[in-house]
Amino acid sequence: MHSTFVAHLRGRAEALGDARTCTYLREAGRELVEDVSTYRELDREARALADWLTSRAEADRPVLLLYPPGPEFLRAFLGCLYAGVIAVPAPVPTDARSMRRVAGMLADAGAGLVLTATALREPVAGWLHAQNGSVAVVATDAESLGDPEAWAMPGITGETIAFLQYTSGSTSEPKGVAVSHANLMHNEAAITERAAVVDTDVVVGWLPHFHDMGLIGMLLQPLYAGANLVFMSPVTFLKHPVRLLEAVDRYRGNLMAAPNFAYELLARRVTDAQRAGLDLSSLRVALNGAEPIRARTMDAVIEHLAPAGLAPTAFLPAYGMAEVTLMATAARPGMPPVYLDVDSAELEHNRLVPAPHGTRLVGCGAAVTGIDVRIVDPGTLKTLPDGQIGEIWLGGPSVAQGYWNRPDETRDRFAARTEGLGPYLRTGDLGALRDGELFITGRLKDLIIVNGRNLYPHDIEEAVRDTHPAVADAPGVVLSIDTDSQERLLVVQGVRTAQLGELPIAELSSRIKAAVARGFELPAPNVVLVEHRAVHRTTSGKVQRNSMRSAFLDNTVDGVLHEEIEPSVQLLRTNVLAR
């Protein structure tokens, strides 16, 4: 087995050459046009760019990649790997928040070179000049920048850092997860084994290339396995979700991966008429991960798409994160998802106790090969038995090297020990094991404690979405606001106003307050209703609760439609603004 992804991919290119392809479906008016690259072409272009990179003095530091969706990014990323240069995938900044985020990435990585596409070079160069005039900007798609025949394998090993995967949680202090070639090779092997990927498969996707699931699960996984790839931009999918299913049909797609919200879009926005012309019988694996997985979302997708041939065993719930490269646990293909109904009161006391008609949890499968999963009491740091909820700790060769240039945070997160065993990665996620199956219950930092009860915000958020179609598929967050007297609940909920009909916005707020109060035996929450795009989300679709809390307290929430705030909470916000 090769120790680096470069050596592995070179072997794939030599063995498969023109027999395997990466096909990008580019929008041209209302049509999607193929942009096809063979393995041989990708290898040649990567060697050419790598030859050029070795002549650049700035390449001794991480190199930022700012590309629109498409094959140009993949060619640049592979070129960096082929040169032994640390690649830093980044989103193209489009607004103030994303500009702050990318500026933070640029500074944190210490990059002196930005690679981009011709169409973006001038605006990117202008923006970067205002940020830091010393950063060079080069478009890599205008012409070949180097000689592929002059390329030589760099002096890299499994321990060499391949790329920095920046986490999408914080816009002010982004952290770069340092992923080595050995980390990448181990995790890709684990994904290939668990998802049973073979070299004749077709992977279909749309995910952002700067997100760990998009980069490792969509772009690099088929290259590792020697499979074919068909992909489109996130905007192409979000505008018309049926296009993903049309690609599965046309190219006989076998595997895809997406966060839960994408499957909600397929269930809600693919019409019966659109479904009627589809054959989805080739789709063997629909991996669901990167955010809380909802049982009823999967049930709705299976029910809606079964007439088109989607197998009831297609869903593959999984759990992972950038800090473990990508995948830590996953279900097994060909098996229906595992659901567990548990007693809600026991759940509040950190125990999984099966109970009919209780809170439904989705199993995320068992650990993939080489990963050690432990459930640990975050206070005592002792391993907990089956059925008890604690912090999820992960160990094994897929666990990344730490955070770039952040030794203290690396030590805190990546060097944990329990009862003399370690090192482990502290994930910050809460969950429990039951017969080897991992069940996720929430985030440690998001846990809400009211009157001694442990409440998980996503449970309340789901109840809010049930109140009306205008909020059914819109993002929202539930937060705790600590006033001088006690904790108060705050709901910030996106609303699709076109679906309100005759319902007054104030009545929707009242329904939400009543649903939370009755359903969870709590005082009625504070409610802020906003335009559905105003709720902060990560690139994978996760809601950003801390970011929304800060925006609420700073009175900078965008798109407010209606709010009902208690005087004590309003006073807290006023005091924060006054400081």
JSON list of C-alpha atoms in Angstrom, two decimals, residues 62 84 126 137 165 169 174 190 194 213 217 255 262 320 322 328 337 367 409 418 463 548:
[
{"chain": "A", "resi": 62, "resn": "PRO", "atom": "CA", "xyz": [0.50, 26.85, 2.63]},
{"chain": "A", "resi": 84, "resn": "GLY", "atom": "CA", "xyz": [4.50, 18.62, -1.71]},
{"chain": "A", "resi": 126, "resn": "GLY", "atom": "CA", "xyz": [-8.30, 43.58, -5.68]},
{"chain": "A", "resi": 137, "resn": "VAL", "atom": "CA", "xyz": [-2.56, 35.85, -7.01]},
{"chain": "A", "resi": 165, "resn": "GLN", "atom": "CA", "xyz": [-9.16, 21.71, 6.30]},
{"chain": "A", "resi": 169, "resn": "GLY", "atom": "CA", "xyz": [-17.85, 26.91, 12.94]},
{"chain": "A", "resi": 174, "resn": "PRO", "atom": "CA", "xyz": [-10.99, 29.74, 11.83]},
{"chain": "A", "resi": 190, "resn": "ALA", "atom": "CA", "xyz": [-11.92, 3.04, 5.61]},
{"chain": "A", "resi": 194, "resn": "ARG", "atom": "CA", "xyz": [-17.39, 0.56, 4.75]},
{"chain": "A", "resi": 213, "resn": "MET", "atom": "CA", "xyz": [-17.37, 15.88, 2.91]},
{"chain": "A", "resi": 217, "resn": "GLY", "atom": "CA", "xyz": [-16.00, 12.15, 0.30]},
{"chain": "A", "resi": 255, "resn": "LEU", "atom": "CA", "xyz": [-23.11, 6.39, -4.46]},
{"chain": "A", "resi": 262, "resn": "ALA", "atom": "CA", "xyz": [-30.24, 18.06, 1.10]},
{"chain": "A", "resi": 320, "resn": "GLY", "atom": "CA", "xyz": [-17.41, 12.14, 11.39]},
{"chain": "A", "resi": 322, "resn": "ALA", "atom": "CA", "xyz": [-12.63, 17.24, 9.77]},
{"chain": "A", "resi": 328, "resn": "ALA", "atom": "CA", "xyz": [-15.47, 7.84, 12.03]},
{"chain": "A", "resi": 337, "resn": "PRO", "atom": "CA", "xyz": [-31.25, 2.55, 9.03]},
{"chain": "A", "resi": 367, "resn": "ALA", "atom": "CA", "xyz": [-16.62, 2.47, 14.02]},
{"chain": "A", "resi": 409, "resn": "GLU", "atom": "CA", "xyz": [-5.78, 23.96, 21.29]},
{"chain": "A", "resi": 418, "resn": "THR", "atom": "CA", "xyz": [-8.96, 8.25, 29.66]},
{"chain": "A", "resi": 463, "resn": "ALA", "atom": "CA", "xyz": [-40.83, 20.64, 17.20]},
{"chain": "A", "resi": 548, "resn": "MET", "atom": "CA", "xyz": [-26.77, 33.52, 16.09]}
]
